[in-house]
Amino acid sequence: MPVQLSDEGPARTAETVASLLDIDCHRLNLQPVLTAFQRVVGETGEPTDDLVAMQNAGERFRMACKYYVANTRNELVVGTVSRTDRLLGSVAKHGENGVDLSLFGDLYRTEIEALADALAVPSNLLDQSSRLMEHTGATDAAELGIDQRDLDSILHFAIDRGCSASTVADKVGVGESVVERTIQWCASTRHKRHTPPKPSMDN
């Protein structure tokens, strides 16, 4: 379900995977939907050139389409967001994470890569995925100035094991400031992972 021109690569990869697994696949171009949405919103006087807001809207349109098909077939929507992306909030709220089943929800990105290697997933598919992330600058590790393995290790020791920032820094071999920034990043995106607060909740 490509929305922008940058989605063409992932769309082709998805079609390749579907072909390899002999899964029926249909391409649905959502650009006209987003264009119509921008036109309607623009008529209210609201801005329609906010890149992040429009990207998030595109992800929510994808999810709406998935649930429409699931509803008509009495099926479930399966998501593929990794634990890394979930903890860092690298997803659109009520977008990629709004699923019935989270297939890779307990696995960090490096663990998914290891799983793909163990399952002999064609290397050209993995290379395409890596090139896409580099091209879009969509790697949180790059923004933090560390590699993916170190980022996943920081998350594991800090979040899963509850180690202090200094302990994590020593274990992973990175600066304590990087660990603290990663932890703060997770804290600032907590709202994407938890039930919305309500008056009856304790502070």
Short mmCIF file of C-alpha atoms in Angstrom, two decimals:
data_model
loop_
_atom_site.label_atom_id
_atom_site.label_comp_id
_atom_site.label_asym_id
_atom_site.label_seq_id
_atom_site.Cartn_x
_atom_site.Cartn_y
_atom_site.Cartn_z
CA MET A 1 0.00 0.00 0.00
CA PRO A 2 2.39 2.73 -1.17
CA VAL A 3 1.52 6.31 -0.25
CA GLN A 4 4.61 8.31 -1.22
CA LEU A 5 7.18 7.74 -3.97
CA SER A 6 9.63 6.58 -1.27
CA ASP A 7 7.27 3.66 -0.55
CA GLU A 8 7.92 2.08 -3.95
CA GLY A 9 10.94 0.12 -2.72
CA PRO A 10 9.14 -1.46 0.25
CA ALA A 11 6.13 -2.19 -1.97
CA ARG A 12 8.28 -4.13 -4.43
CA THR A 13 9.95 -6.00 -1.57
CA ALA A 14 6.53 -6.94 -0.15
CA GLU A 15 5.45 -8.21 -3.55
CA THR A 16 8.62 -10.29 -3.82
CA VAL A 17 8.03 -11.84 -0.41
CA ALA A 18 4.40 -12.58 -1.27
CA SER A 19 5.54 -14.25 -4.48
CA LEU A 20 8.15 -16.37 -2.67
CA LEU A 21 5.52 -17.53 -0.17
CA ASP A 22 2.84 -17.98 -2.86
CA ILE A 23 0.57 -15.45 -1.13
CA ASP A 24 -2.10 -13.63 -3.10
CA CYS A 25 -1.04 -9.99 -3.26
CA HIS A 26 -2.78 -6.81 -4.43
CA ARG A 27 -1.25 -3.34 -4.74
CA LEU A 28 -3.36 -0.47 -3.44
CA ASN A 29 -2.07 3.05 -4.11
CA LEU A 30 -3.09 5.29 -1.22
CA GLN A 31 -1.74 8.54 -2.67
CA PRO A 32 -5.19 9.58 -3.99
CA VAL A 33 -6.63 8.97 -0.52
CA LEU A 34 -3.99 11.19 1.09
CA THR A 35 -4.49 13.86 -1.57
CA ALA A 36 -8.26 13.89 -0.95
CA PHE A 37 -7.60 14.07 2.80
CA GLN A 38 -5.29 17.06 2.33
CA ARG A 39 -7.90 18.82 0.21
CA VAL A 40 -10.66 18.31 2.79
CA VAL A 41 -8.44 19.35 5.70
CA GLY A 42 -7.20 22.35 3.71
CA GLU A 43 -10.77 23.58 3.32
CA THR A 44 -10.96 23.96 7.11
CA GLY A 45 -7.93 26.24 7.12
CA GLU A 46 -5.69 23.67 8.80
CA PRO A 47 -2.13 23.23 7.42
CA THR A 48 -1.60 20.39 4.94
CA ASP A 49 2.17 20.65 4.53
CA ASP A 50 3.26 19.14 7.86
CA LEU A 51 5.45 16.24 6.71
CA VAL A 52 5.33 14.22 9.95
CA ALA A 53 1.57 14.66 10.35
CA MET A 54 0.97 13.53 6.76
CA GLN A 55 3.30 10.54 7.13
CA ASN A 56 1.41 9.52 10.25
CA ALA A 57 -1.90 9.98 8.43
CA GLY A 58 -0.62 7.70 5.67
CA GLU A 59 0.22 4.96 8.18
CA ARG A 60 -3.25 5.25 9.71
CA PHE A 61 -4.85 4.99 6.27
CA ARG A 62 -2.88 1.77 5.73
CA MET A 63 -4.16 0.39 9.01
CA ALA A 64 -7.74 1.39 8.20
CA CYS A 65 -7.47 -0.55 4.92
CA LYS A 66 -6.04 -3.59 6.69
CA TYR A 67 -8.86 -3.62 9.20
CA TYR A 68 -11.46 -3.13 6.50
CA VAL A 69 -10.24 -6.26 4.69
CA ALA A 70 -9.92 -8.15 8.00
CA ASN A 71 -13.49 -7.19 8.94
CA THR A 72 -14.90 -8.37 5.61
CA ARG A 73 -13.09 -11.71 5.93
CA ASN A 74 -13.44 -12.22 9.69
CA GLU A 75 -9.65 -12.28 10.02
CA LEU A 76 -7.00 -10.66 12.22
CA VAL A 77 -4.45 -7.95 11.46
CA VAL A 78 -0.86 -9.02 12.08
CA GLY A 79 1.84 -6.43 12.74
CA THR A 80 5.61 -6.64 12.26
CA VAL A 81 6.87 -3.83 14.50
CA SER A 82 10.03 -4.83 16.39
CA ARG A 83 10.62 -4.31 20.10
CA THR A 84 13.28 -1.74 19.16
CA ASP A 85 10.79 0.37 17.21
CA ARG A 86 8.11 -0.04 19.86
CA LEU A 87 10.36 1.08 22.72
CA LEU A 88 11.71 4.06 20.77
CA GLY A 89 8.28 4.99 19.44
CA SER A 90 9.48 4.79 15.83
CA VAL A 91 5.92 4.17 14.68
CA ALA A 92 2.85 6.30 14.07
CA LYS A 93 0.54 6.34 17.07
CA HIS A 94 -2.54 4.23 16.22
CA GLY A 95 -0.71 3.26 13.03
CA GLU A 96 1.65 0.31 12.64
CA ASN A 97 1.22 -0.70 16.28
CA GLY A 98 -2.58 -0.84 16.17
CA VAL A 99 -2.85 -4.54 15.38
CA ASP A 100 -4.44 -7.73 16.71
CA LEU A 101 -1.21 -9.75 16.77
CA SER A 102 2.33 -8.37 17.07
CA LEU A 103 4.46 -11.00 15.36
CA PHE A 104 7.88 -9.57 16.27
CA GLY A 105 6.85 -7.58 19.33
CA ASP A 106 9.34 -9.34 21.64
CA LEU A 107 12.28 -9.26 19.22
CA TYR A 108 14.82 -6.49 18.78
CA ARG A 109 15.87 -5.55 15.24
CA THR A 110 19.14 -7.47 15.48
CA GLU A 111 17.24 -10.55 16.68
CA ILE A 112 14.91 -10.31 13.68
CA GLU A 113 17.95 -10.09 11.41
CA ALA A 114 19.37 -13.20 13.06
CA LEU A 115 16.04 -14.98 12.62
CA ALA A 116 15.96 -14.01 8.95
CA ASP A 117 19.48 -15.40 8.54
CA ALA A 118 18.50 -18.66 10.27
CA LEU A 119 15.48 -18.99 7.99
CA ALA A 120 17.68 -18.36 4.94
CA VAL A 121 15.73 -15.29 3.86
CA PRO A 122 17.27 -14.21 0.51
CA SER A 123 20.07 -11.75 1.18
CA ASN A 124 18.91 -9.40 -1.59
CA LEU A 125 15.67 -8.79 0.35
CA LEU A 126 17.61 -7.93 3.50
CA ASP A 127 19.95 -5.70 1.51
CA GLN A 128 16.98 -3.84 0.05
CA SER A 129 15.61 -3.22 3.52
CA SER A 130 18.97 -1.94 4.79
CA ARG A 131 19.47 0.37 1.80
CA LEU A 132 15.96 1.78 2.26
CA MET A 133 16.60 2.68 5.91
CA GLU A 134 19.92 4.31 5.03
CA HIS A 135 18.34 6.25 2.15
CA THR A 136 15.49 7.60 4.27
CA GLY A 137 17.68 8.25 7.32
CA ALA A 138 15.15 6.20 9.25
CA THR A 139 17.62 4.56 11.62
CA ASP A 140 17.45 5.56 15.27
CA ALA A 141 20.91 4.07 15.77
CA ALA A 142 22.37 6.49 13.22
CA GLU A 143 20.76 9.43 15.00
CA LEU A 144 22.28 8.28 18.28
CA GLY A 145 25.67 7.78 16.60
CA ILE A 146 25.94 4.06 17.41
CA ASP A 147 25.37 0.82 15.54
CA GLN A 148 22.16 -1.21 15.71
CA ARG A 149 23.63 -3.95 17.92
CA ASP A 150 24.72 -1.43 20.54
CA LEU A 151 21.32 0.27 20.47
CA ASP A 152 19.50 -3.01 21.01
CA SER A 153 21.93 -3.91 23.82
CA ILE A 154 21.30 -0.57 25.52
CA LEU A 155 17.55 -1.12 25.36
CA HIS A 156 17.88 -4.67 26.66
CA PHE A 157 20.01 -3.80 29.68
CA ALA A 158 18.27 -0.51 30.50
CA ILE A 159 14.64 -1.49 29.89
CA ASP A 160 14.47 -5.27 30.22
CA ARG A 161 16.98 -5.64 33.07
CA GLY A 162 16.59 -2.22 34.68
CA CYS A 163 20.33 -1.51 34.89
CA SER A 164 21.58 1.99 35.68
CA ALA A 165 22.90 4.20 32.89
CA SER A 166 26.49 3.82 34.09
CA THR A 167 26.18 0.03 34.25
CA VAL A 168 24.68 -0.13 30.77
CA ALA A 169 27.43 2.12 29.42
CA ASP A 170 30.09 -0.20 30.84
CA LYS A 171 28.40 -3.36 29.56
CA VAL A 172 27.83 -2.04 26.03
CA GLY A 173 30.97 0.05 25.72
CA VAL A 174 29.34 3.38 24.89
CA GLY A 175 29.22 6.77 26.55
CA GLU A 176 26.85 7.20 29.47
CA SER A 177 25.31 10.21 27.73
CA VAL A 178 24.23 7.96 24.85
CA VAL A 179 22.53 5.61 27.28
CA GLU A 180 20.78 8.48 29.06
CA ARG A 181 19.60 9.93 25.76
CA THR A 182 18.22 6.54 24.68
CA ILE A 183 16.37 6.11 27.98
CA GLN A 184 14.93 9.63 27.68
CA TRP A 185 13.89 8.85 24.11
CA CYS A 186 11.93 5.84 25.35
CA ALA A 187 10.34 7.86 28.13
CA SER A 188 9.22 10.62 25.75
CA THR A 189 7.40 8.09 23.53
CA ARG A 190 5.75 6.17 26.36
CA HIS A 191 2.35 7.53 25.31
CA LYS A 192 2.56 5.42 22.14
CA ARG A 193 2.80 2.17 24.11
CA HIS A 194 0.34 2.53 26.96
CA THR A 195 -3.38 2.84 27.53
CA PRO A 196 -4.49 6.49 27.39
CA PRO A 197 -4.71 8.00 30.89
CA LYS A 198 -8.11 8.56 32.43
CA PRO A 199 -9.29 10.40 35.57
CA SER A 200 -9.53 7.23 37.67
CA MET A 201 -5.86 6.33 37.11
CA ASP A 202 -3.37 6.92 39.92
CA ASN A 203 -0.57 9.42 39.29
#
